[in-house]
């Protein structure tokens, strides 16, 4: 019923009472009539109840992790917890802003799950899993006896194998049929666990986690073409044309398993010795069609450590998963490796050297002996300082940042990747920081000094930032000595010696560098009087000198006693002289004694006159 009220108090129109009464009556009648014509709400044809989505009777648990953890609880033992990131539950100890890894251990534990009356069920979710080679663990766990503390709970590991991805767009699917022992019970819990160290961390993104009754539906795989050369095995690899057909069939989903592809390298687009991988194109002989081998490791899945590891023209067999990346790039994805390079399938000799040495500086361990020693240690117990001699077999990183200045590399007895020992974040000569990224290279012979550890009981290595290179190719970083005051080098010895920071040399003054042609020496009086010109020493008397290449160039310092008194300008031509300085290259194929600070003029009777300060 509609109630209409007319305010008569200020009505200016002159209605008589009858008209007003009549009007009120008519309005009331109209109101009652209207009420009778309106159907009840449940009779309104436009007022149907909203249709709801059909109930999935097989769905037991669902959590998208789109905006939160839902019924899951984050329990962090150390470091960085699980977070919600990009619509996923993300477990990683790596901070992309600071570029720092934090030692972390964190669980993502479900609430109680009721499987009473369920005789078949499975768990599934979508995930991205990256940086598998880094330290840490990633596990899917289940239990029927949760203790309230994940560290004291007896979990069953149902992880299986997680597929490592190569981008942040492609999700893989995890599916696991729940074991019979957990069915028909209430109080079931599942958990996702990740861990990492300060050395490195993996990244795991998970979304759309479900537990469903029944068996998982098998998704039909792509139908592969039948006109293929090879079957994708190591013994009978696909050629590139066949691999391209497979890629066309599998599209952006990619192959589920690794396959082998044989081809010839047509172009190398990148080699990263820091990351230990290479990206290159391969094709079939006589064909212009190519496919990309993306960030592949070397033989035996080892890191690539040299910039010429793989070259155009090399014949390779590569192993990995195939995919049409983003629908426009046929490739073998990251995570693959070179199975064969020009017919070679192994880097190492396969022979482990006999253990030698006792770990001292005088008798350092070889790598075989060092690994035996480290394996005898209890897990994570650091040793005293030892010395190990070997050849650098691969290099992961030389960090020249002033805050770090260390290098991670491996050494072995034969310079191959057979039986390697890791030097983790070690320092350079004299325990100083690295300042040159090219200071070491594969093949260098080193003696490494430091503490060692059997990390986690399964990884022999030098302790983090507790080692340094004592010697590099025979050089220990200390000033190199050549000769002495009482036993100086001859000119011939000095020319053949190489560089030395401290050198004593004895010979005859035979001339000066020709100012117009450094390849010749000069007796010109005006040049002989020019004390700024370097002078020449020979091992024989002046009359027997025929070539400047037989001579050692001597540079003197302006204003020094040596320049004033030993240079031929002081009438010393033909005199025998003993002189102290540093042996270096002069240029133009000549060798020089530079930074001279002391000299003795020797008379024919053996008397000497000295100039400069005698070295300590």
Coordinates of C-alpha atoms in Angstrom, one line a residue:
X1 CA 0.0 0.0 0.0
X2 CA 1.3 3.5 -0.8
X3 CA 0.5 6.2 1.6
X4 CA 0.2 9.7 0.1
X5 CA 0.3 12.8 2.3
X6 CA -0.7 16.2 1.1
X7 CA 0.4 19.2 3.0
X8 CA -2.6 21.5 3.2
X9 CA -1.2 24.0 5.6
X10 CA 0.4 26.2 2.9
X11 CA -1.7 25.2 0.0
X12 CA -2.4 28.4 -2.0
X13 CA -4.9 26.9 -4.5
X14 CA -8.5 27.3 -3.4
X15 CA -9.8 23.8 -3.1
X16 CA -13.1 23.2 -1.3
X17 CA -13.4 20.4 1.2
X18 CA -15.4 18.1 -1.1
X19 CA -12.8 18.3 -3.8
X20 CA -10.1 17.6 -1.3
X21 CA -11.9 14.6 0.2
X22 CA -12.6 13.3 -3.3
X23 CA -9.0 13.6 -4.3
X24 CA -7.8 11.7 -1.2
X25 CA -10.3 8.9 -1.8
X26 CA -9.2 8.5 -5.4
X27 CA -5.6 8.4 -4.5
X28 CA -6.3 5.7 -1.8
X29 CA -8.2 3.6 -4.3
X30 CA -5.4 3.9 -6.8
X31 CA -2.9 2.9 -4.2
X32 CA -4.8 -0.3 -3.1
X33 CA -5.3 -1.2 -6.8
X34 CA -1.6 -0.9 -7.5
X35 CA -0.7 -3.2 -4.6
X36 CA -3.1 -5.9 -5.8
X37 CA -1.4 -5.9 -9.3
X38 CA 2.2 -6.3 -8.1
X39 CA 3.3 -10.0 -7.9
X40 CA 5.2 -11.3 -4.9
X41 CA 9.0 -11.2 -5.2
X42 CA 9.2 -14.9 -5.9
X43 CA 6.8 -14.5 -8.7
X44 CA 8.8 -11.7 -10.4
X45 CA 10.0 -13.1 -13.7
X46 CA 13.0 -10.9 -13.5
X47 CA 13.9 -11.9 -9.9
X48 CA 15.4 -15.4 -10.4
X49 CA 18.0 -16.6 -7.9
X50 CA 21.7 -16.3 -9.1
X51 CA 22.9 -19.5 -10.6
X52 CA 26.0 -20.9 -8.7
X53 CA 28.9 -22.7 -10.2
X54 CA 28.5 -26.5 -10.0
X55 CA 30.1 -28.0 -7.0
X56 CA 33.2 -30.0 -7.7
X57 CA 32.6 -33.0 -5.5
X58 CA 36.1 -34.4 -6.1
X59 CA 37.9 -31.3 -4.8
X60 CA 39.2 -31.7 -1.3
X61 CA 41.6 -28.8 -1.0
X62 CA 42.3 -25.7 -3.2
X63 CA 44.6 -22.8 -2.6
X64 CA 45.6 -20.5 -5.5
X65 CA 48.2 -18.4 -3.5
X66 CA 47.0 -15.5 -5.6
X67 CA 46.7 -13.1 -2.7
X68 CA 47.6 -15.0 0.4
X69 CA 48.4 -18.3 2.0
X70 CA 44.8 -19.3 2.9
X71 CA 44.8 -22.3 5.1
X72 CA 48.5 -22.7 4.9
X73 CA 50.9 -21.6 7.6
X74 CA 54.4 -20.2 7.1
X75 CA 56.9 -21.6 9.6
X76 CA 60.4 -20.1 9.1
X77 CA 63.4 -21.6 10.9
X78 CA 66.0 -19.3 9.4
X79 CA 66.3 -16.4 7.0
X80 CA 63.7 -15.4 4.4
X81 CA 60.2 -16.9 4.8
X82 CA 57.8 -17.9 2.0
X83 CA 56.2 -14.9 0.5
X84 CA 53.3 -14.1 -1.9
X85 CA 54.9 -12.8 -5.1
X86 CA 53.5 -12.4 -8.6
X87 CA 50.4 -14.4 -7.6
X88 CA 52.4 -17.3 -6.3
X89 CA 53.8 -18.7 -3.1
X90 CA 57.5 -18.0 -3.5
X91 CA 60.4 -19.6 -1.7
X92 CA 63.9 -18.1 -2.2
X93 CA 66.7 -16.7 -0.1
X94 CA 67.9 -14.4 -2.9
X95 CA 67.1 -10.7 -2.7
X96 CA 67.0 -9.3 -6.2
X97 CA 67.4 -5.7 -5.0
X98 CA 70.5 -6.3 -2.9
X99 CA 71.8 -9.2 -4.9
X100 CA 72.5 -11.0 -1.7
X101 CA 71.6 -14.6 -0.7
X102 CA 70.5 -15.3 2.9
X103 CA 70.8 -18.7 4.6
X104 CA 67.1 -19.7 4.8
X105 CA 64.9 -22.6 5.9
X106 CA 61.1 -22.2 5.6
X107 CA 58.0 -24.5 5.6
X108 CA 54.6 -23.8 4.1
X109 CA 52.3 -26.2 6.0
X110 CA 48.7 -26.9 5.2
X111 CA 45.9 -27.2 7.7
X112 CA 44.3 -30.6 8.5
X113 CA 43.1 -32.4 5.4
X114 CA 40.3 -34.9 5.8
X115 CA 40.7 -38.0 3.6
X116 CA 38.2 -40.1 5.5
X117 CA 36.3 -42.3 3.1
X118 CA 38.7 -41.4 0.2
X119 CA 40.3 -44.4 -1.5
X120 CA 42.1 -42.5 -4.3
X121 CA 43.4 -39.0 -4.3
X122 CA 46.2 -36.9 -5.8
X123 CA 47.9 -33.6 -5.3
X124 CA 48.7 -31.2 -8.1
X125 CA 50.1 -27.6 -8.5
X126 CA 51.8 -25.4 -11.1
X127 CA 55.3 -24.2 -10.5
X128 CA 58.4 -22.4 -11.8
X129 CA 61.7 -23.8 -10.5
X130 CA 65.0 -21.9 -11.3
X131 CA 68.7 -22.0 -10.5
X132 CA 68.8 -25.7 -9.6
X133 CA 72.6 -25.7 -9.4
X134 CA 72.6 -23.4 -6.4
X135 CA 72.7 -24.6 -2.9
X136 CA 69.5 -25.7 -1.1
X137 CA 66.6 -28.1 -1.0
X138 CA 63.1 -28.0 -2.4
X139 CA 60.6 -30.6 -1.1
X140 CA 57.0 -31.6 -1.2
X141 CA 56.1 -33.4 2.1
X142 CA 53.2 -35.3 3.5
X143 CA 52.4 -36.8 7.0
X144 CA 49.5 -38.3 8.9
X145 CA 51.0 -37.4 12.3
X146 CA 51.8 -33.7 12.4
X147 CA 53.5 -32.7 15.7
X148 CA 52.8 -29.0 15.5
X149 CA 56.5 -28.5 14.7
X150 CA 57.7 -29.4 11.2
X151 CA 61.2 -30.1 12.4
X152 CA 60.0 -32.9 14.7
X153 CA 57.4 -34.3 12.4
X154 CA 58.1 -37.5 10.5
X155 CA 57.5 -36.4 6.9
X156 CA 57.3 -38.5 3.8
X157 CA 59.2 -36.9 0.9
X158 CA 57.0 -37.0 -2.3
X159 CA 58.9 -34.4 -4.3
X160 CA 60.0 -36.6 -7.2
X161 CA 61.8 -34.6 -9.9
X162 CA 61.2 -30.9 -10.4
X163 CA 61.7 -29.6 -13.9
X164 CA 64.1 -26.6 -14.0
X165 CA 62.7 -23.7 -16.1
X166 CA 64.5 -21.2 -18.2
X167 CA 62.1 -18.2 -17.9
X168 CA 59.5 -16.7 -15.6
X169 CA 56.6 -17.3 -17.9
X170 CA 56.4 -21.1 -18.3
X171 CA 54.8 -23.0 -15.5
X172 CA 55.3 -26.8 -15.1
X173 CA 52.8 -29.1 -13.5
X174 CA 53.4 -31.2 -10.5
X175 CA 51.2 -34.3 -10.0
X176 CA 51.5 -37.0 -7.3
X177 CA 49.2 -39.8 -6.5
X178 CA 48.8 -39.9 -2.7
X179 CA 50.1 -43.1 -1.1
X180 CA 47.6 -45.6 0.3
X181 CA 48.9 -45.2 3.8
X182 CA 47.5 -41.7 4.0
X183 CA 44.0 -42.4 2.6
X184 CA 41.0 -43.0 4.7
X185 CA 42.4 -40.7 7.5
X186 CA 41.8 -37.3 8.9
X187 CA 44.5 -34.9 10.0
X188 CA 46.7 -35.3 6.9
X189 CA 49.1 -32.4 6.4
X190 CA 51.2 -31.5 3.3
X191 CA 54.0 -29.0 3.3
X192 CA 56.3 -27.2 0.8
X193 CA 59.8 -26.7 2.1
X194 CA 62.7 -24.7 0.7
X195 CA 66.2 -23.9 2.0
X196 CA 69.2 -22.0 0.7
X197 CA 72.6 -20.8 1.9
X198 CA 74.5 -17.6 1.7
X199 CA 76.5 -19.2 -1.2
X200 CA 73.3 -19.4 -3.3
X201 CA 69.6 -20.1 -3.4
X202 CA 67.1 -21.5 -5.8
X203 CA 63.8 -19.9 -6.6
X204 CA 60.5 -21.8 -6.4
X205 CA 57.1 -20.3 -7.3
X206 CA 54.0 -22.3 -6.7
X207 CA 50.3 -21.6 -7.5
X208 CA 46.9 -23.4 -7.9
X209 CA 47.6 -26.2 -5.4
X210 CA 44.8 -28.8 -5.3
X211 CA 44.0 -32.1 -3.7
X212 CA 41.4 -34.1 -5.6
X213 CA 39.7 -37.5 -5.3
X214 CA 40.3 -40.1 -8.0
X215 CA 43.1 -40.4 -10.4
X216 CA 44.8 -37.6 -12.3
X217 CA 43.7 -37.3 -15.9
X218 CA 46.5 -38.0 -18.3
X219 CA 47.1 -35.1 -20.6
X220 CA 47.7 -36.4 -24.1
X221 CA 51.1 -35.5 -25.4
X222 CA 51.7 -34.0 -28.8
X223 CA 51.7 -36.3 -31.7
X224 CA 55.2 -36.3 -33.2
X225 CA 55.8 -36.6 -36.9
X226 CA 56.9 -39.9 -38.2
X227 CA 59.4 -38.7 -40.9
X228 CA 62.3 -38.1 -38.6
X229 CA 66.0 -38.8 -39.0
X230 CA 67.0 -40.4 -35.7
X231 CA 65.0 -41.1 -32.6
X232 CA 66.5 -38.5 -30.3
X233 CA 68.7 -40.9 -28.3
X234 CA 72.5 -40.5 -27.7
X235 CA 73.1 -43.5 -30.1
X236 CA 70.8 -42.1 -32.8
X237 CA 70.3 -38.4 -32.3
X238 CA 67.9 -36.2 -34.3
X239 CA 69.4 -34.1 -37.0
X240 CA 68.5 -30.4 -36.9
X241 CA 65.7 -30.7 -39.5
X242 CA 64.0 -33.5 -37.4
X243 CA 64.5 -31.5 -34.2
X244 CA 62.7 -28.5 -35.8
X245 CA 59.8 -30.8 -36.7
X246 CA 59.6 -32.0 -33.1
X247 CA 59.7 -28.4 -31.9
X248 CA 56.9 -27.5 -34.2
X249 CA 54.8 -30.4 -32.8
X250 CA 55.4 -29.7 -29.1
X251 CA 55.2 -25.9 -29.5
X252 CA 55.6 -23.7 -26.3
X253 CA 54.8 -26.7 -24.1
X254 CA 58.1 -28.4 -25.0
X255 CA 59.3 -31.9 -24.8
X256 CA 58.8 -33.7 -21.4
X257 CA 62.1 -35.5 -21.5
X258 CA 65.6 -34.7 -22.8
X259 CA 66.5 -35.6 -26.3
X260 CA 69.8 -35.6 -28.3
X261 CA 70.3 -33.4 -31.4
X262 CA 73.3 -33.5 -33.7
X263 CA 74.5 -30.6 -35.8
X264 CA 77.2 -28.3 -36.9
X265 CA 77.8 -25.0 -35.0
X266 CA 77.0 -22.1 -37.4
X267 CA 77.4 -19.2 -35.0
X268 CA 78.3 -18.7 -31.3
X269 CA 76.3 -15.8 -29.9
X270 CA 77.5 -15.9 -26.3
X271 CA 80.0 -17.7 -24.0
X272 CA 79.8 -16.9 -20.3
X273 CA 82.7 -18.2 -18.3
X274 CA 81.1 -16.6 -15.3
X275 CA 77.9 -18.7 -15.6
X276 CA 79.7 -21.6 -17.3
X277 CA 77.5 -21.9 -20.4
X278 CA 77.3 -21.1 -24.0
X279 CA 74.6 -20.1 -26.5
X280 CA 75.0 -21.0 -30.2
X281 CA 73.2 -22.0 -33.3
X282 CA 73.5 -25.4 -35.0
X283 CA 72.3 -26.6 -38.4
X284 CA 72.6 -29.5 -40.8
X285 CA 75.3 -29.5 -43.5
X286 CA 74.1 -27.8 -46.7
X287 CA 71.0 -26.4 -45.0
X288 CA 70.3 -22.8 -43.9
X289 CA 67.8 -23.8 -41.2
X290 CA 69.1 -23.5 -37.7
X291 CA 68.0 -23.9 -34.1
X292 CA 69.3 -22.3 -30.9
X293 CA 71.2 -24.2 -28.2
X294 CA 70.5 -21.9 -25.2
X295 CA 72.9 -21.6 -22.4
X296 CA 74.3 -25.1 -22.6
X297 CA 76.9 -26.5 -20.2
X298 CA 80.0 -28.3 -21.5
X299 CA 80.9 -31.9 -21.8
X300 CA 79.7 -34.0 -18.8
X301 CA 77.6 -31.1 -17.8
X302 CA 80.7 -29.2 -16.6
X303 CA 81.0 -25.4 -16.6
X304 CA 82.4 -23.9 -19.7
X305 CA 85.6 -22.0 -18.6
X306 CA 87.2 -20.8 -21.8
X307 CA 86.0 -18.3 -24.4
X308 CA 86.9 -20.6 -27.3
X309 CA 85.3 -23.7 -25.9
X310 CA 82.9 -24.1 -28.9
X311 CA 83.4 -22.5 -32.3
X312 CA 81.7 -22.2 -35.6
X313 CA 82.3 -25.4 -37.6
X314 CA 82.4 -27.7 -34.6
X315 CA 80.3 -30.8 -34.7
X316 CA 78.2 -31.3 -31.6
X317 CA 75.6 -33.5 -30.1
X318 CA 73.6 -31.6 -27.6
X319 CA 71.2 -33.0 -24.9
X320 CA 68.3 -31.2 -23.4
X321 CA 64.6 -30.3 -23.8
X322 CA 63.2 -28.8 -27.0
X323 CA 60.7 -26.0 -27.1
X324 CA 59.4 -23.2 -29.4
X325 CA 60.2 -20.4 -27.0
X326 CA 57.4 -17.8 -27.0
X327 CA 56.2 -19.4 -30.2
X328 CA 58.9 -17.9 -32.4
X329 CA 62.3 -19.3 -31.3
X330 CA 63.0 -23.0 -31.8
X331 CA 65.6 -24.0 -29.2
X332 CA 67.1 -26.4 -26.7
X333 CA 66.3 -24.8 -23.4
X334 CA 68.7 -23.8 -20.6
X335 CA 69.7 -26.8 -18.6
X336 CA 71.0 -28.8 -21.6
X337 CA 74.6 -29.6 -22.2
X338 CA 77.1 -30.6 -25.0
X339 CA 77.1 -34.4 -25.0
X340 CA 79.8 -34.7 -27.7
X341 CA 82.2 -32.1 -29.1
X342 CA 84.0 -33.1 -32.3
X343 CA 83.6 -36.7 -31.3
X344 CA 84.8 -36.2 -27.7
X345 CA 82.4 -37.0 -24.9
X346 CA 84.7 -36.4 -21.9
X347 CA 86.9 -33.5 -20.7
X348 CA 89.0 -35.5 -18.3
X349 CA 91.5 -38.2 -18.7
X350 CA 89.5 -40.4 -16.3
X351 CA 92.6 -41.2 -14.4
X352 CA 92.9 -40.2 -10.8
X353 CA 96.5 -39.5 -9.7
X354 CA 98.1 -41.4 -6.8
X355 CA 98.0 -39.3 -3.6
X356 CA 101.2 -37.6 -2.8
X357 CA 102.5 -35.0 -0.3
X358 CA 101.9 -34.2 3.4
X359 CA 100.2 -30.9 3.1
X360 CA 103.1 -28.6 4.1
X361 CA 104.6 -25.8 2.0
X362 CA 107.8 -27.9 1.4
X363 CA 105.7 -31.0 0.4
X364 CA 102.1 -29.9 -0.5
X365 CA 99.3 -32.4 -1.1
X366 CA 98.4 -33.1 -4.6
X367 CA 94.7 -32.9 -5.3
X368 CA 94.0 -36.6 -4.9
X369 CA 95.7 -36.6 -1.4
X370 CA 93.9 -33.4 -0.4
X371 CA 90.5 -34.9 -1.3
X372 CA 91.3 -38.0 0.7
X373 CA 92.3 -35.9 3.7
X374 CA 89.2 -33.8 3.5
X375 CA 86.9 -36.9 3.2
X376 CA 88.4 -38.1 6.4
X377 CA 87.2 -35.0 8.3
X378 CA 83.8 -34.9 10.0
X379 CA 81.1 -33.0 8.2
X380 CA 81.6 -29.2 8.4
X381 CA 84.7 -29.4 10.7
X382 CA 87.4 -27.1 9.4
X383 CA 91.0 -28.3 9.2
X384 CA 94.2 -26.4 10.1
X385 CA 96.0 -24.6 7.3
X386 CA 97.3 -26.9 4.5
X387 CA 99.0 -26.5 1.1
X388 CA 97.6 -28.1 -2.0
X389 CA 99.3 -28.1 -5.5
X390 CA 97.3 -28.5 -8.7
X391 CA 96.2 -27.0 -12.0
X392 CA 93.2 -24.7 -12.4
X393 CA 90.6 -26.9 -14.2
X394 CA 87.6 -24.4 -14.3
X395 CA 86.7 -21.0 -13.0
X396 CA 83.3 -19.9 -11.8
X397 CA 84.0 -16.3 -10.9
X398 CA 86.7 -13.8 -10.2
X399 CA 85.1 -11.0 -8.3
X400 CA 87.1 -7.8 -8.4
X401 CA 84.6 -5.7 -6.4
X402 CA 86.6 -3.9 -3.7
X403 CA 84.3 -5.3 -1.0
X404 CA 84.9 -8.9 -2.0
X405 CA 88.0 -9.4 -4.3
X406 CA 87.8 -13.2 -4.2
X407 CA 87.5 -16.1 -6.7
X408 CA 85.7 -19.4 -6.9
X409 CA 87.5 -22.0 -9.0
X410 CA 88.5 -25.7 -9.1
X411 CA 91.9 -27.4 -9.2
X412 CA 92.8 -30.9 -10.3
X413 CA 96.0 -32.9 -10.7
X414 CA 95.9 -32.9 -14.5
X415 CA 94.1 -29.7 -15.3
X416 CA 90.9 -31.5 -16.4
X417 CA 87.6 -31.8 -14.5
X418 CA 88.5 -35.3 -13.3
X419 CA 88.7 -35.4 -9.4
X420 CA 88.5 -31.6 -8.9
X421 CA 88.7 -29.7 -5.6
X422 CA 86.8 -26.5 -5.2
X423 CA 88.5 -23.3 -3.9
X424 CA 85.5 -21.3 -2.6
X425 CA 86.0 -17.6 -2.6
X426 CA 89.7 -17.7 -2.2
X427 CA 92.1 -14.7 -2.4
X428 CA 95.0 -13.9 -4.6
X429 CA 98.8 -14.0 -4.1
X430 CA 100.0 -12.8 -0.6
X431 CA 96.4 -13.2 0.6
X432 CA 95.5 -10.0 -1.2
X433 CA 92.2 -9.3 -3.0
X434 CA 91.8 -9.9 -6.7
X435 CA 91.8 -6.7 -8.7
X436 CA 92.1 -8.2 -12.2
X437 CA 89.4 -10.5 -13.6
X438 CA 92.1 -12.2 -15.8
X439 CA 94.6 -12.8 -13.0
X440 CA 94.1 -16.5 -13.2
X441 CA 93.1 -18.8 -16.1
X442 CA 92.4 -22.5 -16.7
X443 CA 95.7 -24.4 -16.9
X444 CA 97.6 -22.2 -14.4
X445 CA 99.6 -24.2 -11.9
X446 CA 98.9 -23.0 -8.3
X447 CA 99.7 -23.9 -4.7
X448 CA 96.7 -23.0 -2.6
X449 CA 97.1 -22.3 1.1
X450 CA 94.2 -22.4 3.5
X451 CA 91.7 -24.3 5.6
X452 CA 89.6 -27.1 4.1
X453 CA 86.2 -28.6 5.0
X454 CA 84.0 -31.5 4.0
X455 CA 81.0 -29.2 3.5
X456 CA 77.7 -30.9 4.5
X457 CA 79.7 -34.2 4.6
X458 CA 79.6 -34.5 0.8
X459 CA 81.6 -31.5 -0.8
X460 CA 85.4 -31.3 -0.2
X461 CA 86.4 -27.6 -0.6
X462 CA 88.6 -24.8 0.7
X463 CA 86.7 -22.9 3.4
X464 CA 84.9 -19.7 2.3
X465 CA 87.4 -16.7 2.3
X466 CA 89.9 -18.8 4.3
X467 CA 92.4 -19.5 1.5
X468 CA 94.7 -17.8 -0.9
X469 CA 97.1 -18.6 -3.8
X470 CA 100.5 -19.1 -2.3
X471 CA 102.1 -19.4 -5.8
X472 CA 100.9 -18.9 -9.3
X473 CA 103.0 -20.6 -12.0
X474 CA 106.0 -20.5 -9.7
X475 CA 105.5 -16.9 -8.6
X476 CA 104.6 -16.3 -5.0
X477 CA 104.1 -12.5 -5.3
X478 CA 107.3 -11.6 -3.6
X479 CA 109.9 -9.6 -5.4
X480 CA 111.8 -11.8 -7.8
X481 CA 115.6 -11.8 -7.3
X482 CA 118.1 -12.2 -10.1
X483 CA 121.7 -12.6 -9.2
X484 CA 123.5 -11.0 -6.2
X485 CA 126.3 -8.6 -5.5
X486 CA 128.8 -11.4 -5.2
X487 CA 127.3 -13.5 -8.0
X488 CA 125.8 -11.1 -10.5
X489 CA 124.2 -12.1 -13.8
X490 CA 126.2 -12.0 -17.0
X491 CA 124.7 -9.9 -19.8
X492 CA 123.7 -13.2 -21.6
X493 CA 122.0 -14.4 -18.4
X494 CA 120.2 -11.1 -17.9
X495 CA 118.8 -11.1 -21.5
X496 CA 117.4 -14.7 -21.0
X497 CA 116.2 -14.3 -17.4
X498 CA 112.9 -12.6 -17.9
X499 CA 111.4 -10.0 -15.5
X500 CA 112.9 -9.5 -12.0
X501 CA 112.2 -6.7 -9.6
X502 CA 115.7 -7.0 -8.1
X503 CA 118.6 -7.8 -10.3
X504 CA 122.4 -7.5 -10.2
X505 CA 124.1 -7.4 -13.6
X506 CA 127.8 -7.1 -14.6
X507 CA 129.2 -6.1 -18.0
X508 CA 131.0 -3.4 -20.1
X509 CA 129.7 0.0 -21.1
X510 CA 129.8 -0.1 -24.9
X511 CA 127.8 2.9 -26.1
X512 CA 124.4 4.6 -26.0
X513 CA 121.1 4.1 -27.9
X514 CA 121.1 5.8 -31.3
X515 CA 118.7 8.7 -30.9
X516 CA 117.5 8.2 -34.5
X517 CA 117.4 4.4 -34.5
X518 CA 117.1 2.5 -31.3
X519 CA 118.1 -0.6 -33.1
X520 CA 121.6 0.6 -33.2
X521 CA 124.1 1.9 -30.7
X522 CA 126.1 5.0 -31.2
X523 CA 129.7 6.3 -30.6
X524 CA 128.7 9.7 -31.8
X525 CA 130.4 12.3 -29.5
X526 CA 127.3 14.5 -29.2
X527 CA 125.1 11.5 -28.4
X528 CA 127.7 10.1 -26.0
X529 CA 127.6 13.4 -24.1
X530 CA 123.7 13.3 -23.9
X531 CA 123.3 11.7 -20.5
X532 CA 119.5 11.5 -20.9
X533 CA 120.0 8.7 -23.5
X534 CA 120.0 5.1 -22.1
X535 CA 123.4 3.5 -22.4
X536 CA 124.3 -0.1 -23.3
X537 CA 126.1 -2.9 -21.5
X538 CA 127.6 -5.9 -23.2
X539 CA 129.3 -9.0 -22.0
X540 CA 132.4 -8.4 -24.2
X541 CA 134.7 -5.5 -24.8
X542 CA 133.5 -2.7 -27.0
X543 CA 135.6 -3.7 -30.0
X544 CA 133.8 -7.1 -30.1
X545 CA 130.2 -5.8 -30.1
X546 CA 128.5 -6.1 -33.4
X547 CA 124.7 -5.8 -32.6
X548 CA 122.5 -3.9 -30.2
X549 CA 120.5 -7.1 -29.6
X550 CA 123.6 -8.5 -27.8
X551 CA 123.4 -5.6 -25.3
X552 CA 121.3 -4.7 -22.2
X553 CA 119.8 -1.2 -22.2
X554 CA 120.4 0.7 -19.0
X555 CA 118.1 3.5 -18.0
X556 CA 119.2 6.0 -15.3
X557 CA 117.3 8.5 -13.3
X558 CA 117.6 12.3 -13.8
X559 CA 119.9 13.9 -11.2
X560 CA 121.1 10.5 -9.9
X561 CA 124.8 9.8 -9.1
X562 CA 124.6 6.9 -11.6
X563 CA 123.6 9.3 -14.4
X564 CA 126.3 11.8 -13.5
X565 CA 129.1 9.3 -12.9
X566 CA 128.5 6.0 -14.7
X567 CA 126.9 7.2 -18.0
X568 CA 129.4 7.3 -20.9
X569 CA 129.1 11.1 -20.7
X570 CA 131.5 10.7 -17.7
X571 CA 134.1 9.1 -19.9
X572 CA 133.3 5.5 -18.7
X573 CA 133.0 4.1 -22.2
X574 CA 134.7 0.6 -22.1
X575 CA 134.6 0.4 -18.4
X576 CA 133.4 -2.7 -16.5
X577 CA 130.4 -2.0 -14.2
X578 CA 128.3 -3.8 -11.7
X579 CA 124.8 -2.3 -11.5
X580 CA 121.6 -3.0 -9.5
X581 CA 118.0 -2.4 -10.9
X582 CA 114.9 -4.2 -12.3
X583 CA 114.9 -6.3 -15.4
X584 CA 112.1 -5.5 -17.8
X585 CA 111.2 -5.2 -21.5
X586 CA 112.5 -2.0 -23.2
X587 CA 110.6 -2.3 -26.5
X588 CA 111.8 -2.9 -30.0
X589 CA 112.8 -6.4 -29.0
X590 CA 115.3 -5.2 -26.4
X591 CA 115.7 -5.9 -22.7
X592 CA 116.5 -3.2 -20.1
X593 CA 117.7 -2.7 -16.6
X594 CA 115.5 0.1 -15.2
X595 CA 115.1 1.8 -11.8
X596 CA 118.8 1.6 -11.3
X597 CA 119.8 2.7 -7.7
X598 CA 123.4 1.4 -7.2
X599 CA 126.5 0.9 -9.4
X600 CA 130.2 0.1 -9.1
X601 CA 132.8 1.1 -11.6
X602 CA 135.5 -1.6 -11.6
X603 CA 139.1 -0.6 -12.6
X604 CA 141.4 -3.1 -14.4
X605 CA 143.2 -3.6 -11.1
X606 CA 140.0 -4.6 -9.4
X607 CA 139.4 -1.4 -7.4
X608 CA 135.8 -0.2 -7.3
X609 CA 134.1 3.2 -7.0
X610 CA 130.5 3.0 -6.0
X611 CA 127.5 5.4 -6.6
X612 CA 124.1 5.4 -5.1
X613 CA 122.8 3.5 -2.1
X614 CA 123.7 -0.1 -1.6
X615 CA 120.5 -2.2 -1.5
X616 CA 119.6 -3.9 1.8

